[in-house]
């Protein structure tokens, strides 16, 4: 396609050039032919004059030159004679023909009137007449000379020589030569009738030019051929005759056209050849490219065995090199992929090892911590044997450090879950008010302890619905508010406020007027285990809270940020997505602090109850024994494993079963199933007491049918409350 335009232009240019060339060649040729004819005629005229002079001289002599007749015939003389003033023929030399009678024809003498006068005016010279008719009505020329004896010599010449000369020049279909006399009458011409009638062509431009004595080339309209002609023309100088060589311009165009047609044909063939060649070459190039593209796609889809195999057809060296490089690249990709897959497997297995390790560490730490913290709490709560101040302080230390250790374990597990992407989220539409109330309620106890006020500035008006995991968001707000409390002073203030942002986000801000964060430390704020210089301070902390908080906020589709000024306080804000369903949000009643209940009030005295505790760890057994001992009306029976526990359940039919989950042999869940399937035991409430604290474990436990799920280390007051409540419910049901 690209080649069509230049080839088209080339073809047009070629046509124009062919026409121009053809004209210039033809014009040159015709000019040369015309000149050569003129030279030949000039020569002829000279020969005629010489022969006429010789003959006329000879007529006066008595010694006649022999062979003159033949010589004259060769020059197409009819005859040469001398006549007297009356026209009577005095002497005669015949050549091709002899005149009829003694008297020279009057008609001819009349036609030669001008020539005769010229001869008389200049005796001795030879005058040439124009073309005229002889007595036989044939076109002829006459040479006239006034002789010394007073007679006039006249030679008649036929136009045969001109006709032969003219006939020798014929080319093309209508190309020809024409000869006119000095006044433009036809001497020789392809049209016989014009010759016979000595047609006067003096009206034609080219003839006029010749009469004017010009030589050259011209274009003109020919009435004879009825066409535009191009002609070379030349004057015969000695006699004033004109010779022209005309040819119809159409013939020249035709010739040029046939040349340009040939050029166009070659150009079109060239386009076809180029098209075929480019199709062939593109086949050679594109087929391998297509194969490589297919192979690349297969590789992208994971088939690393796919290779490019080009046939041994003619292929450029670059393509063959590309094939080799491509296959080498696939090999490399395959090798690297294997390495990466192995690394990924290693990473996955090391990550799952890490998770398993953390999970078992959690379990292993919680079991002894259960005893340590449980007994410490028991000592603290033992009103019968009050502790000395020193002992109280020691117990406080044990509890504080133990709880710190637990917090650290909890956060490490959470961090691990977030990193492993296994932290479950339960996204739902929830009123912001509910989240705020719950968070405010939970933080107040801690704030009261530290003598810091919590202010709710979220306003009384309807707050939007959030689309979030409420438990996780509460965790986030609690962490930020507890930091506001922790890193504060006595009588400090922590305020919760919110504002709606565009893009359906609610900005929740927690502002404290505490110690603030130095500007140079602010960049490392969200780094895990970064406590910004509080490692050795009295303020509890692990340095993981903000790191977890940020990751949870991002998982909830939000963002976290802060502003802080050292010595003045900080504002932490989180942007949380709002629900698209902002229907009427029910105003919920703010949770009141009075919801917190006193454990001791929960002890309800009632009928004697039996509680079975199935636990393989003796320390845990002792702890629960000590706690249950506080209930005056509860008989505690224990079992070291689930099988014994099951037997005791069926035989003793306890009111409540407390069960560890990680038991030797039958585990707690299996034991629960068995109890549920046994008629005597299926209605007994079973509470799990376990170190399996992962959310997935808790969920699985509750699903299995445990009435409650208590995690170790036991919080004694909560534990007592749960047992009390369960026994009461069981009593009511029973
Ligand atoms: P932790 O409180 O357990 O040390 P965090 O990750 O919650 O860990 O916080 C990291 C550190 O950021 C804290 O140790 C403390 O130095 C600083 N920090 C966090 N919140 C505040 C705040 N409201 N005011 C001053 N410092 C803060």
mmCIF file of C-alpha atoms in Angstrom, residues 395-695:
data_model
loop_
_atom_site.group_PDB
_atom_site.id
_atom_site.type_symbol
_atom_site.label_atom_id
_atom_site.label_comp_id
_atom_site.label_asym_id
_atom_site.label_seq_id
_atom_site.Cartn_x
_atom_site.Cartn_y
_atom_site.Cartn_z
ATOM 1 C CA UNK A 395 1.049 -9.490 95.395
ATOM 2 C CA UNK A 396 0.368 -6.293 93.451
ATOM 3 C CA UNK A 397 3.759 -6.656 91.756
ATOM 4 C CA UNK A 398 3.041 -10.281 90.927
ATOM 5 C CA UNK A 399 -0.339 -9.368 89.465
ATOM 6 C CA UNK A 400 0.913 -6.341 87.546
ATOM 7 C CA UNK A 401 3.864 -8.128 85.991
ATOM 8 C CA UNK A 402 1.851 -11.267 85.353
ATOM 9 C CA UNK A 403 -0.830 -9.240 83.572
ATOM 10 C CA UNK A 404 1.819 -7.407 81.600
ATOM 11 C CA UNK A 405 3.207 -10.739 80.500
ATOM 12 C CA UNK A 406 -0.249 -11.834 79.445
ATOM 13 C CA UNK A 407 -0.848 -8.619 77.525
ATOM 14 C CA UNK A 408 2.432 -9.168 75.726
ATOM 15 C CA UNK A 409 1.445 -12.719 74.802
ATOM 16 C CA UNK A 410 -1.998 -11.592 73.603
ATOM 17 C CA UNK A 411 -0.552 -8.845 71.447
ATOM 18 C CA UNK A 412 2.129 -11.108 69.984
ATOM 19 C CA UNK A 413 -0.537 -13.591 68.988
ATOM 20 C CA UNK A 414 -2.642 -10.845 67.479
ATOM 21 C CA UNK A 415 0.324 -9.392 65.594
ATOM 22 C CA UNK A 416 1.153 -12.850 64.279
ATOM 23 C CA UNK A 417 -2.420 -13.337 63.130
ATOM 24 C CA UNK A 418 -2.470 -9.986 61.380
ATOM 25 C CA UNK A 419 0.815 -10.746 59.619
ATOM 26 C CA UNK A 420 -0.375 -14.210 58.639
ATOM 27 C CA UNK A 421 -3.638 -12.674 57.340
ATOM 28 C CA UNK A 422 -5.712 -14.970 59.538
ATOM 29 C CA UNK A 423 -7.242 -12.370 61.832
ATOM 30 C CA UNK A 424 -10.984 -12.910 61.323
ATOM 31 C CA UNK A 425 -13.124 -9.849 60.661
ATOM 32 C CA UNK A 426 -16.841 -9.641 61.079
ATOM 33 C CA UNK A 427 -17.929 -6.616 59.091
ATOM 34 C CA UNK A 428 -21.434 -5.360 59.816
ATOM 35 C CA UNK A 429 -23.521 -2.203 59.905
ATOM 36 C CA UNK A 430 -23.306 -0.882 63.440
ATOM 37 C CA UNK A 431 -24.331 2.454 64.955
ATOM 38 C CA UNK A 432 -21.298 4.536 65.871
ATOM 39 C CA UNK A 433 -23.090 5.383 69.107
ATOM 40 C CA UNK A 434 -22.975 1.714 70.218
ATOM 41 C CA UNK A 435 -19.258 1.468 69.531
ATOM 42 C CA UNK A 436 -18.570 4.700 71.425
ATOM 43 C CA UNK A 437 -20.713 3.723 74.420
ATOM 44 C CA UNK A 438 -19.031 0.333 74.736
ATOM 45 C CA UNK A 439 -15.550 1.830 74.445
ATOM 46 C CA UNK A 440 -16.290 4.618 76.926
ATOM 47 C CA UNK A 441 -17.736 2.145 79.373
ATOM 48 C CA UNK A 442 -14.706 -0.120 79.171
ATOM 49 C CA UNK A 443 -12.088 2.636 79.533
ATOM 50 C CA UNK A 444 -13.675 4.395 82.471
ATOM 51 C CA UNK A 445 -12.501 1.898 85.105
ATOM 52 C CA UNK A 446 -8.866 2.328 84.037
ATOM 53 C CA UNK A 447 -9.254 6.113 83.797
ATOM 54 C CA UNK A 448 -10.737 6.302 87.286
ATOM 55 C CA UNK A 449 -7.768 4.354 88.620
ATOM 56 C CA UNK A 450 -5.360 6.873 87.075
ATOM 57 C CA UNK A 451 -7.544 9.833 88.039
ATOM 58 C CA UNK A 452 -7.995 10.907 84.458
ATOM 59 C CA UNK A 453 -11.392 12.142 83.194
ATOM 60 C CA UNK A 454 -13.019 10.712 80.113
ATOM 61 C CA UNK A 455 -15.168 13.160 78.181
ATOM 62 C CA UNK A 456 -17.619 12.187 75.477
ATOM 63 C CA UNK A 457 -17.729 14.926 72.860
ATOM 64 C CA UNK A 458 -19.405 12.850 70.184
ATOM 65 C CA UNK A 459 -22.630 14.821 70.692
ATOM 66 C CA UNK A 460 -26.167 13.789 71.418
ATOM 67 C CA UNK A 461 -27.480 13.989 67.897
ATOM 68 C CA UNK A 462 -27.859 10.892 65.744
ATOM 69 C CA UNK A 463 -24.527 9.470 64.791
ATOM 70 C CA UNK A 464 -24.068 7.549 61.557
ATOM 71 C CA UNK A 465 -24.043 3.833 60.979
ATOM 72 C CA UNK A 466 -20.555 2.463 60.509
ATOM 73 C CA UNK A 467 -19.649 -0.477 58.341
ATOM 74 C CA UNK A 468 -17.026 -2.193 60.433
ATOM 75 C CA UNK A 469 -16.078 -5.001 62.790
ATOM 76 C CA UNK A 470 -17.345 -3.515 66.040
ATOM 77 C CA UNK A 471 -15.156 -5.675 68.296
ATOM 78 C CA UNK A 472 -12.007 -4.637 66.418
ATOM 79 C CA UNK A 473 -12.997 -0.982 66.305
ATOM 80 C CA UNK A 474 -13.670 -1.006 70.041
ATOM 81 C CA UNK A 475 -10.244 -2.584 70.501
ATOM 82 C CA UNK A 476 -8.719 0.256 68.451
ATOM 83 C CA UNK A 477 -10.520 3.004 70.382
ATOM 84 C CA UNK A 478 -9.701 1.360 73.685
ATOM 85 C CA UNK A 479 -6.028 1.187 72.799
ATOM 86 C CA UNK A 480 -5.927 4.846 71.796
ATOM 87 C CA UNK A 481 -7.918 5.957 74.836
ATOM 88 C CA UNK A 482 -5.877 3.821 77.205
ATOM 89 C CA UNK A 483 -2.712 5.418 75.760
ATOM 90 C CA UNK A 484 -4.342 8.811 76.341
ATOM 91 C CA UNK A 485 -4.922 7.785 79.953
ATOM 92 C CA UNK A 486 -1.545 6.083 80.439
ATOM 93 C CA UNK A 487 0.556 8.873 78.979
ATOM 94 C CA UNK A 488 -1.244 11.538 80.986
ATOM 95 C CA UNK A 489 -1.037 13.159 84.381
ATOM 96 C CA UNK A 490 -3.246 13.156 87.409
ATOM 97 C CA UNK A 491 -6.436 15.113 86.659
ATOM 98 C CA UNK A 492 -5.732 14.884 82.975
ATOM 99 C CA UNK A 493 -8.463 14.671 80.351
ATOM 100 C CA UNK A 494 -9.102 12.288 77.446
ATOM 101 C CA UNK A 495 -11.864 13.326 75.054
ATOM 102 C CA UNK A 496 -13.629 11.293 72.387
ATOM 103 C CA UNK A 497 -15.113 13.232 69.463
ATOM 104 C CA UNK A 498 -16.132 12.578 65.865
ATOM 105 C CA UNK A 499 -16.932 14.355 62.634
ATOM 106 C CA UNK A 500 -18.214 13.197 59.265
ATOM 107 C CA UNK A 501 -15.808 13.504 56.354
ATOM 108 C CA UNK A 502 -16.602 13.442 52.668
ATOM 109 C CA UNK A 503 -16.289 10.041 50.964
ATOM 110 C CA UNK A 504 -18.497 8.406 53.606
ATOM 111 C CA UNK A 505 -15.910 8.333 56.370
ATOM 112 C CA UNK A 506 -16.309 9.119 60.043
ATOM 113 C CA UNK A 507 -13.259 10.638 61.735
ATOM 114 C CA UNK A 508 -13.064 9.546 65.369
ATOM 115 C CA UNK A 509 -10.569 11.572 67.425
ATOM 116 C CA UNK A 510 -9.105 10.884 70.843
ATOM 117 C CA UNK A 511 -7.490 13.929 72.369
ATOM 118 C CA UNK A 512 -5.515 13.976 75.566
ATOM 119 C CA UNK A 513 -3.726 16.759 77.381
ATOM 120 C CA UNK A 514 -0.972 14.417 78.497
ATOM 121 C CA UNK A 515 2.773 14.331 78.061
ATOM 122 C CA UNK A 516 2.736 14.383 74.229
ATOM 123 C CA UNK A 517 5.321 12.865 71.896
ATOM 124 C CA UNK A 518 8.620 14.615 71.082
ATOM 125 C CA UNK A 519 8.722 15.639 67.397
ATOM 126 C CA UNK A 520 11.942 13.694 66.723
ATOM 127 C CA UNK A 521 10.326 10.441 67.935
ATOM 128 C CA UNK A 522 7.100 10.745 66.011
ATOM 129 C CA UNK A 523 8.409 8.911 62.919
ATOM 130 C CA UNK A 524 8.914 5.659 64.871
ATOM 131 C CA UNK A 525 5.575 5.787 66.633
ATOM 132 C CA UNK A 526 3.961 2.899 64.766
ATOM 133 C CA UNK A 527 7.031 0.611 64.819
ATOM 134 C CA UNK A 528 6.368 -2.619 66.756
ATOM 135 C CA UNK A 529 8.010 -2.783 70.204
ATOM 136 C CA UNK A 530 8.864 0.911 70.013
ATOM 137 C CA UNK A 531 8.100 2.568 73.343
ATOM 138 C CA UNK A 532 9.839 5.877 72.649
ATOM 139 C CA UNK A 533 11.855 5.952 75.853
ATOM 140 C CA UNK A 534 9.158 4.559 78.172
ATOM 141 C CA UNK A 535 10.801 1.134 78.393
ATOM 142 C CA UNK A 536 12.029 1.771 81.915
ATOM 143 C CA UNK A 537 9.195 4.012 83.072
ATOM 144 C CA UNK A 538 6.439 3.091 85.508
ATOM 145 C CA UNK A 539 3.925 3.115 82.661
ATOM 146 C CA UNK A 540 2.939 -0.391 81.582
ATOM 147 C CA UNK A 541 3.188 -1.182 77.919
ATOM 148 C CA UNK A 542 4.619 -3.457 75.266
ATOM 149 C CA UNK A 543 5.119 -1.067 72.352
ATOM 150 C CA UNK A 544 2.979 -3.227 70.069
ATOM 151 C CA UNK A 545 -0.409 -1.584 70.610
ATOM 152 C CA UNK A 546 -0.155 1.192 68.024
ATOM 153 C CA UNK A 547 1.397 -1.122 65.450
ATOM 154 C CA UNK A 548 -1.552 -3.534 65.818
ATOM 155 C CA UNK A 549 -3.989 -0.636 65.916
ATOM 156 C CA UNK A 550 -2.758 0.756 62.643
ATOM 157 C CA UNK A 551 -2.939 -2.624 60.916
ATOM 158 C CA UNK A 552 -6.462 -3.265 62.192
ATOM 159 C CA UNK A 553 -7.612 0.208 61.079
ATOM 160 C CA UNK A 554 -6.245 -0.465 57.617
ATOM 161 C CA UNK A 555 -7.934 -3.876 57.538
ATOM 162 C CA UNK A 556 -11.196 -2.096 58.377
ATOM 163 C CA UNK A 557 -10.681 0.093 55.313
ATOM 164 C CA UNK A 558 -9.681 3.142 57.315
ATOM 165 C CA UNK A 559 -6.701 5.297 58.138
ATOM 166 C CA UNK A 560 -4.970 6.436 61.279
ATOM 167 C CA UNK A 561 -3.059 9.621 62.017
ATOM 168 C CA UNK A 562 -2.023 11.825 64.885
ATOM 169 C CA UNK A 563 -0.790 15.215 65.972
ATOM 170 C CA UNK A 564 1.214 15.660 69.108
ATOM 171 C CA UNK A 565 3.083 18.331 70.902
ATOM 172 C CA UNK A 566 5.511 17.495 73.669
ATOM 173 C CA UNK A 567 4.204 18.533 77.079
ATOM 174 C CA UNK A 568 0.827 19.584 75.701
ATOM 175 C CA UNK A 569 -0.851 16.417 74.576
ATOM 176 C CA UNK A 570 -1.825 14.406 71.518
ATOM 177 C CA UNK A 571 -4.725 13.808 69.214
ATOM 178 C CA UNK A 572 -5.023 10.411 67.516
ATOM 179 C CA UNK A 573 -7.690 10.033 64.866
ATOM 180 C CA UNK A 574 -9.017 7.130 62.872
ATOM 181 C CA UNK A 575 -11.165 7.435 59.742
ATOM 182 C CA UNK A 576 -13.665 4.575 59.532
ATOM 183 C CA UNK A 577 -15.990 3.837 56.579
ATOM 184 C CA UNK A 578 -19.630 4.634 57.164
ATOM 185 C CA UNK A 579 -22.376 2.277 56.062
ATOM 186 C CA UNK A 580 -24.096 3.022 52.783
ATOM 187 C CA UNK A 581 -27.390 2.317 54.552
ATOM 188 C CA UNK A 582 -27.730 5.416 56.692
ATOM 189 C CA UNK A 583 -31.332 4.700 57.641
ATOM 190 C CA UNK A 584 -32.741 5.956 60.877
ATOM 191 C CA UNK A 585 -30.143 5.147 63.461
ATOM 192 C CA UNK A 586 -31.736 4.213 66.674
ATOM 193 C CA UNK A 587 -30.524 6.229 69.554
ATOM 194 C CA UNK A 588 -29.085 3.840 71.974
ATOM 195 C CA UNK A 589 -29.004 4.454 75.631
ATOM 196 C CA UNK A 590 -25.534 5.230 76.858
ATOM 197 C CA UNK A 591 -24.126 2.473 78.858
ATOM 198 C CA UNK A 592 -23.947 3.506 82.434
ATOM 199 C CA UNK A 593 -21.229 2.800 84.821
ATOM 200 C CA UNK A 594 -23.811 1.276 87.077
ATOM 201 C CA UNK A 595 -23.786 -1.688 84.687
ATOM 202 C CA UNK A 596 -20.630 -2.743 86.422
ATOM 203 C CA UNK A 597 -21.765 -5.069 89.105
ATOM 204 C CA UNK A 598 -20.249 -6.164 92.298
ATOM 205 C CA UNK A 599 -19.192 -9.787 92.246
ATOM 206 C CA UNK A 600 -19.839 -10.294 95.848
ATOM 207 C CA UNK A 601 -23.515 -9.438 95.338
ATOM 208 C CA UNK A 602 -23.747 -12.280 92.901
ATOM 209 C CA UNK A 603 -23.166 -14.973 95.515
ATOM 210 C CA UNK A 604 -26.559 -16.373 95.915
ATOM 211 C CA UNK A 605 -27.061 -18.845 98.598
ATOM 212 C CA UNK A 606 -29.154 -21.722 97.415
ATOM 213 C CA UNK A 607 -29.437 -25.493 97.693
ATOM 214 C CA UNK A 608 -26.223 -27.585 97.744
ATOM 215 C CA UNK A 609 -24.721 -28.044 94.330
ATOM 216 C CA UNK A 610 -22.152 -30.413 92.894
ATOM 217 C CA UNK A 611 -19.548 -29.189 90.432
ATOM 218 C CA UNK A 612 -17.259 -31.572 88.548
ATOM 219 C CA UNK A 613 -13.921 -30.192 87.385
ATOM 220 C CA UNK A 614 -12.037 -32.262 84.776
ATOM 221 C CA UNK A 615 -8.413 -31.028 84.650
ATOM 222 C CA UNK A 616 -5.056 -32.782 84.301
ATOM 223 C CA UNK A 617 -2.935 -29.887 85.646
ATOM 224 C CA UNK A 618 -2.763 -30.160 89.449
ATOM 225 C CA UNK A 619 -2.016 -26.426 89.938
ATOM 226 C CA UNK A 620 -5.096 -25.456 88.008
ATOM 227 C CA UNK A 621 -7.081 -28.002 90.037
ATOM 228 C CA UNK A 622 -5.904 -26.485 93.292
ATOM 229 C CA UNK A 623 -6.717 -22.985 92.159
ATOM 230 C CA UNK A 624 -10.278 -23.877 91.214
ATOM 231 C CA UNK A 625 -10.637 -25.884 94.437
ATOM 232 C CA UNK A 626 -9.631 -22.755 96.352
ATOM 233 C CA UNK A 627 -12.054 -20.554 94.453
ATOM 234 C CA UNK A 628 -14.972 -22.981 94.695
ATOM 235 C CA UNK A 629 -14.207 -23.340 98.373
ATOM 236 C CA UNK A 630 -15.527 -19.793 98.777
ATOM 237 C CA UNK A 631 -18.987 -20.977 97.822
ATOM 238 C CA UNK A 632 -20.241 -22.565 101.010
ATOM 239 C CA UNK A 633 -22.867 -24.618 99.173
ATOM 240 C CA UNK A 634 -20.790 -26.186 96.358
ATOM 241 C CA UNK A 635 -19.299 -29.655 96.494
ATOM 242 C CA UNK A 636 -16.361 -29.967 94.087
ATOM 243 C CA UNK A 637 -15.466 -33.340 92.608
ATOM 244 C CA UNK A 638 -12.524 -33.630 90.234
ATOM 245 C CA UNK A 639 -11.245 -35.925 87.482
ATOM 246 C CA UNK A 640 -7.774 -36.027 85.882
ATOM 247 C CA UNK A 641 -8.989 -37.008 82.451
ATOM 248 C CA UNK A 642 -12.146 -37.015 80.365
ATOM 249 C CA UNK A 643 -12.866 -40.737 80.660
ATOM 250 C CA UNK A 644 -12.942 -40.619 84.469
ATOM 251 C CA UNK A 645 -14.815 -37.320 84.247
ATOM 252 C CA UNK A 646 -17.464 -38.883 81.969
ATOM 253 C CA UNK A 647 -17.980 -41.797 84.374
ATOM 254 C CA UNK A 648 -18.310 -39.394 87.302
ATOM 255 C CA UNK A 649 -20.809 -37.319 85.331
ATOM 256 C CA UNK A 650 -23.075 -40.262 84.663
ATOM 257 C CA UNK A 651 -22.784 -41.588 88.201
ATOM 258 C CA UNK A 652 -22.855 -38.305 90.189
ATOM 259 C CA UNK A 653 -24.926 -36.178 87.826
ATOM 260 C CA UNK A 654 -23.244 -32.873 88.852
ATOM 261 C CA UNK A 655 -25.052 -29.525 88.447
ATOM 262 C CA UNK A 656 -22.151 -28.084 86.494
ATOM 263 C CA UNK A 657 -19.070 -29.458 84.763
ATOM 264 C CA UNK A 658 -15.880 -27.374 84.393
ATOM 265 C CA UNK A 659 -13.640 -28.866 81.745
ATOM 266 C CA UNK A 660 -10.172 -28.249 80.406
ATOM 267 C CA UNK A 661 -9.936 -28.796 76.644
ATOM 268 C CA UNK A 662 -6.377 -30.036 76.265
ATOM 269 C CA UNK A 663 -6.806 -33.267 78.144
ATOM 270 C CA UNK A 664 -4.793 -36.432 77.720
ATOM 271 C CA UNK A 665 -6.673 -39.073 75.650
ATOM 272 C CA UNK A 666 -10.198 -37.849 74.983
ATOM 273 C CA UNK A 667 -10.032 -34.062 74.650
ATOM 274 C CA UNK A 668 -12.555 -31.630 76.061
ATOM 275 C CA UNK A 669 -14.529 -31.213 72.840
ATOM 276 C CA UNK A 670 -14.844 -34.974 72.343
ATOM 277 C CA UNK A 671 -15.865 -35.370 75.964
ATOM 278 C CA UNK A 672 -18.497 -32.650 75.551
ATOM 279 C CA UNK A 673 -19.932 -34.465 72.511
ATOM 280 C CA UNK A 674 -20.147 -37.658 74.471
ATOM 281 C CA UNK A 675 -21.847 -35.945 77.404
ATOM 282 C CA UNK A 676 -24.342 -34.333 75.031
ATOM 283 C CA UNK A 677 -25.178 -37.703 73.543
ATOM 284 C CA UNK A 678 -25.805 -39.335 76.912
ATOM 285 C CA UNK A 679 -29.331 -39.064 78.290
ATOM 286 C CA UNK A 680 -28.270 -38.568 81.926
ATOM 287 C CA UNK A 681 -25.749 -35.836 81.171
ATOM 288 C CA UNK A 682 -27.055 -34.046 78.080
ATOM 289 C CA UNK A 683 -28.649 -31.187 80.103
ATOM 290 C CA UNK A 684 -25.691 -30.530 82.415
ATOM 291 C CA UNK A 685 -24.055 -27.161 81.587
ATOM 292 C CA UNK A 686 -20.365 -27.517 80.691
ATOM 293 C CA UNK A 687 -17.959 -24.572 81.000
ATOM 294 C CA UNK A 688 -14.609 -24.720 79.232
ATOM 295 C CA UNK A 689 -11.551 -23.529 81.171
ATOM 296 C CA UNK A 690 -8.675 -23.457 78.727
ATOM 297 C CA UNK A 691 -5.448 -21.899 77.588
ATOM 298 C CA UNK A 692 -6.671 -22.020 73.976
ATOM 299 C CA UNK A 693 -7.273 -18.327 73.639
ATOM 300 C CA UNK A 694 -7.161 -17.864 69.885
ATOM 301 C CA UNK A 695 -10.419 -16.460 68.500
#
